[in-house]
Amino acid sequence: MGISEPFDAAIEALIRRLSLRDHLPEDERNALRSAAVRSRNFAAGDDLVVQNSKPSVSMLIASGMVARYNIIDDGARQITAFHILGDFVDLHGFLLSRLDHSISALTEVTVVEFPHEALEHITEQYPHLTRMLWLSTLLDAAIHRQWLVAIGRTSAMSRLAHLFCEQFVRAGLVGLATQDSFPFPITQAQLADALGISPVHVNRTLQELRARAVLEWHGGIVSILDWPGVQSIGKFDEAFLDIEHRRR
Amino acid sequence: MGISEPFDAAIEALIRRLSLRDHLPEDERNALRSAAVRSRNFAAGDDLVVQNSKPSVSMLIASGMVARYNIIDDGARQITAFHILGDFVDLHGFLLSRLDHSISALTEVTVVEFPHEALEHITEQYPHLTRMLWLSTLLDAAIHRQWLVAIGRTSAMSRLAHLFCEQFVRAGLVGLATQDSFPFPITQAQLADALGISPVHVNRTLQELRARAVLEWHGGIVSILDWPGVQSIGKFDEAFLDIEHRRR
DNA sequence: TAGTCCCACTAACCTAGGTAATAGCGCCCC
DNA sequence: GGGGCGCTATTACCTAGGTTAGTGGGACTA
């Protein structure tokens, strides 16, 4: 195995995630496999991409967790997305000239790189696979919209619960969750930056969730104790993740 | 003119918007023109699409203004996007199974419809045009991210100013703005739903902007009095709109 | 085995923005 | 030409969540 292992893990997870939405024929799977050129490792805290850069590759996550974020001039930070195994973190960088945000590793991370020429080749040769990759960026946008709704119009409690629900379902889609738990190896401060609240209030709110006995979060693992309860607090409806197998 | 007028207005505005990012050859322009089948009118307040429906066409705006929004069970509403002339409101509905939000007309609106089969045909025959349409949805996502940053981490003042900046620039791109003004025909309550604040606070904040003499908003027209001032209050940097002409 | 981080957690106090209720004003429509 | 009606504006009061300034514990380090 050696060098081929991260390739396999990441690409098969991507294929698995896409296959939930439509069948991927073997030639398209192979096109994906041969578009990846190499893997790269990052330590926790490293930036994979910095704002305003013009990357020439897009990165698929093979292990670990990353965040996309923006820094505001006063030093505040807003995380706009979390990504895990099988997520194409900056696929949009293929068509956007310069990235409007940075991406940093929340844990140790391994990614697989896809040169933009290889992606362009896919768009020239494989229309259906192109639609599936396009879909993958549309799902990211749908998640952005859910975050907007949560941050704009719901309480800290709801936002927190909603995010846990989303991460639980997404981890499950790539085989990283058990029936009632999933890895969530970040700090309360990072979570605060994603939810648009202060770290202190994240702590307060977590205690309330713990007191209500709907979930626990220790040692980087979230355990769901009462799934309907969390969903209801978070007003979570997984429809936006569009997990439906059909021709696209 | 007659029936062909909205087609022309909408499609030429779309072409203009895309052409800012890369050259669109004549055959691709014609492919777009022939993919549109008919226009439709909506009165202010009508829903163009309701949440969870499965549309079989995508709509390009020919005139008027629409909002994408989600309703939360407690009745609160969050607007996640505004769209004007030349915007493909629900292009993502082409690949997503069911829409995760509703779309409603804020003014009288005319749209041009593109059947999903016609869009699929484009993806099969015109790889470059496909990338450009994909890009158009990526720009929507980039705007979502900016809204997330604004709503999550900035004051009501900044959010308001940021939104005005964004709308001013976007209106300019399709020829709807003058040097220092643009149409913004919505109510303070609708604006509140986009910014994630209350209508009362929108009013308070507008007065503050007026007092600082950076902009005015009367009769559905926003007049920018001090462009650097508005940009600085809104921490606005148009880079995320990716207005750069290059091969994509 | 003491020293130093980093992170979860706590407490006291503070403020941006929410809520409710109401007034005024233009516009349309009989 | 008067009566709704939708929108802006205003006031008084309230609260979710922010801020600041800590404590305590676990893990690596010397």
Coordinates of C-alpha atoms in Angstrom, one line a residue, chain A residues 51-52 54 68 70 72-74 76-81 91-98 100-101 120 123-125 127-128 130-135 137-154 189 192-199 232 235 237 239-240 242 244 246-248, chain B residues 51-52 54 68 70 72-74 76-81 91-98 100-101 120 123-125 127-128 130-135 137-154 189 192-199 232 235 237 239-240 242 244 246-248:
Chain A
Q51 CA -7.1 33.9 1.1
N52 CA -6.4 35.6 -2.2
K54 CA -4.6 31.3 -6.8
R68 CA -12.8 27.3 5.6
N70 CA -12.5 34.4 6.8
I72 CA -12.3 40.3 9.6
D73 CA -9.9 43.2 10.0
D74 CA -10.7 43.5 13.8
A76 CA -12.7 38.2 14.5
R77 CA -12.9 34.9 12.6
Q78 CA -15.9 33.3 10.9
I79 CA -15.7 29.7 9.9
T80 CA -18.0 29.1 6.9
A81 CA -17.6 25.3 6.5
L91 CA -13.2 22.3 -5.8
H92 CA -14.7 25.8 -6.4
G93 CA -11.1 27.1 -6.7
F94 CA -11.0 25.3 -10.1
L95 CA -13.3 27.9 -11.6
L96 CA -12.9 30.9 -9.2
S97 CA -9.8 32.9 -9.9
R98 CA -8.7 33.6 -6.4
D100 CA -12.1 34.4 -1.1
H101 CA -11.2 32.6 2.1
E120 CA -10.8 20.6 -16.9
T123 CA -15.3 18.5 -17.8
E124 CA -14.3 18.0 -21.5
Q125 CA -14.7 14.3 -21.5
P127 CA -20.4 15.4 -18.8
H128 CA -22.2 13.2 -16.3
T130 CA -19.0 16.9 -14.4
R131 CA -22.6 17.3 -13.3
M132 CA -21.9 15.2 -10.2
L133 CA -18.9 17.4 -9.2
W134 CA -21.0 20.4 -9.9
L135 CA -23.6 18.9 -7.6
T137 CA -20.4 22.2 -4.9
L138 CA -24.2 22.8 -4.9
L139 CA -24.5 20.7 -1.7
D140 CA -21.8 22.9 -0.1
A141 CA -23.9 25.9 -1.0
A142 CA -27.0 24.3 0.4
I143 CA -25.1 23.8 3.7
H144 CA -24.1 27.5 3.6
R145 CA -27.8 28.4 3.3
Q146 CA -28.7 26.3 6.3
W147 CA -25.9 28.0 8.3
L148 CA -27.3 31.3 7.2
V149 CA -30.8 30.4 8.5
A150 CA -29.4 29.0 11.7
I151 CA -27.1 32.0 12.4
G152 CA -29.5 34.6 11.2
R153 CA -32.7 33.5 12.9
T154 CA -32.2 30.9 15.6
A189 CA -13.3 28.3 20.4
A192 CA -17.7 29.4 18.4
D193 CA -16.1 30.8 15.3
A194 CA -18.4 28.6 13.2
L195 CA -21.6 29.4 15.1
G196 CA -21.0 33.2 15.3
I197 CA -21.1 33.2 19.1
S198 CA -18.5 33.6 21.8
P199 CA -16.5 30.7 23.3
S232 CA -35.9 19.1 17.3
K235 CA -34.9 22.3 13.8
D237 CA -34.3 18.4 8.5
A239 CA -33.6 17.2 3.2
F240 CA -31.1 19.9 2.3
D242 CA -30.3 15.8 -0.9
E244 CA -31.7 10.8 -3.1
R246 CA -31.7 9.5 -9.1
R247 CA -30.5 10.3 -12.6
R248 CA -28.7 13.7 -12.6
Chain B
Q51 CA -39.7 24.7 -0.7
N52 CA -39.6 20.9 -1.3
K54 CA -39.2 19.5 -7.7
R68 CA -34.7 33.1 -1.8
N70 CA -36.5 29.8 4.4
I72 CA -38.5 28.5 10.5
D73 CA -41.3 26.7 12.3
D74 CA -41.7 29.7 14.7
A76 CA -39.3 33.7 11.5
R77 CA -37.9 34.1 8.0
Q78 CA -34.4 34.2 6.7
I79 CA -33.7 35.5 3.2
T80 CA -30.5 33.9 1.9
A81 CA -30.2 35.7 -1.4
L91 CA -30.0 27.0 -11.6
H92 CA -29.0 24.7 -8.7
G93 CA -32.5 23.2 -9.0
F94 CA -31.3 21.5 -12.2
L95 CA -29.1 19.1 -10.2
L96 CA -30.6 19.2 -6.7
S97 CA -33.7 17.0 -6.4
R98 CA -35.8 19.2 -4.4
D100 CA -34.4 23.4 0.1
H101 CA -36.0 26.9 0.1
E120 CA -28.6 18.9 -19.6
T123 CA -23.7 20.1 -20.3
E124 CA -23.5 17.3 -22.9
Q125 CA -22.5 19.5 -25.8
P127 CA -18.1 21.9 -21.8
H128 CA -16.9 25.5 -21.5
T130 CA -21.1 24.3 -18.6
R131 CA -18.1 25.5 -16.6
M132 CA -19.4 29.1 -16.9
L133 CA -22.9 28.1 -15.6
W134 CA -21.2 26.1 -12.8
L135 CA -19.1 29.3 -12.1
T137 CA -23.6 28.9 -9.0
L138 CA -20.1 29.2 -7.4
L139 CA -20.5 32.9 -7.3
D140 CA -23.8 32.5 -5.5
A141 CA -22.0 30.3 -2.9
A142 CA -19.3 32.9 -2.5
I143 CA -22.0 35.5 -1.8
H144 CA -23.5 33.1 0.8
R145 CA -20.1 32.9 2.5
Q146 CA -19.9 36.7 2.7
W147 CA -23.3 36.9 4.2
L148 CA -22.3 34.3 6.7
V149 CA -19.2 36.3 7.7
A150 CA -21.3 39.5 7.9
I151 CA -24.2 37.9 9.9
G152 CA -21.9 35.8 12.1
R153 CA -19.3 38.3 13.0
T154 CA -20.2 41.9 12.3
A189 CA -39.0 44.3 7.0
A192 CA -34.4 42.8 8.2
D193 CA -35.1 39.2 7.1
A194 CA -32.0 39.2 5.0
L195 CA -29.7 40.7 7.6
G196 CA -30.9 38.5 10.5
I197 CA -32.0 41.6 12.6
S198 CA -35.4 43.1 13.5
P199 CA -37.2 45.6 11.4
S232 CA -15.3 50.9 5.0
K235 CA -15.8 46.0 5.4
D237 CA -14.0 44.0 -0.7
A239 CA -12.8 40.4 -4.6
F240 CA -15.3 37.7 -3.8
D242 CA -14.4 37.4 -8.9
E244 CA -11.7 38.9 -13.6
R246 CA -9.6 34.9 -17.8
R247 CA -9.8 31.5 -19.4
R248 CA -12.0 29.2 -17.2

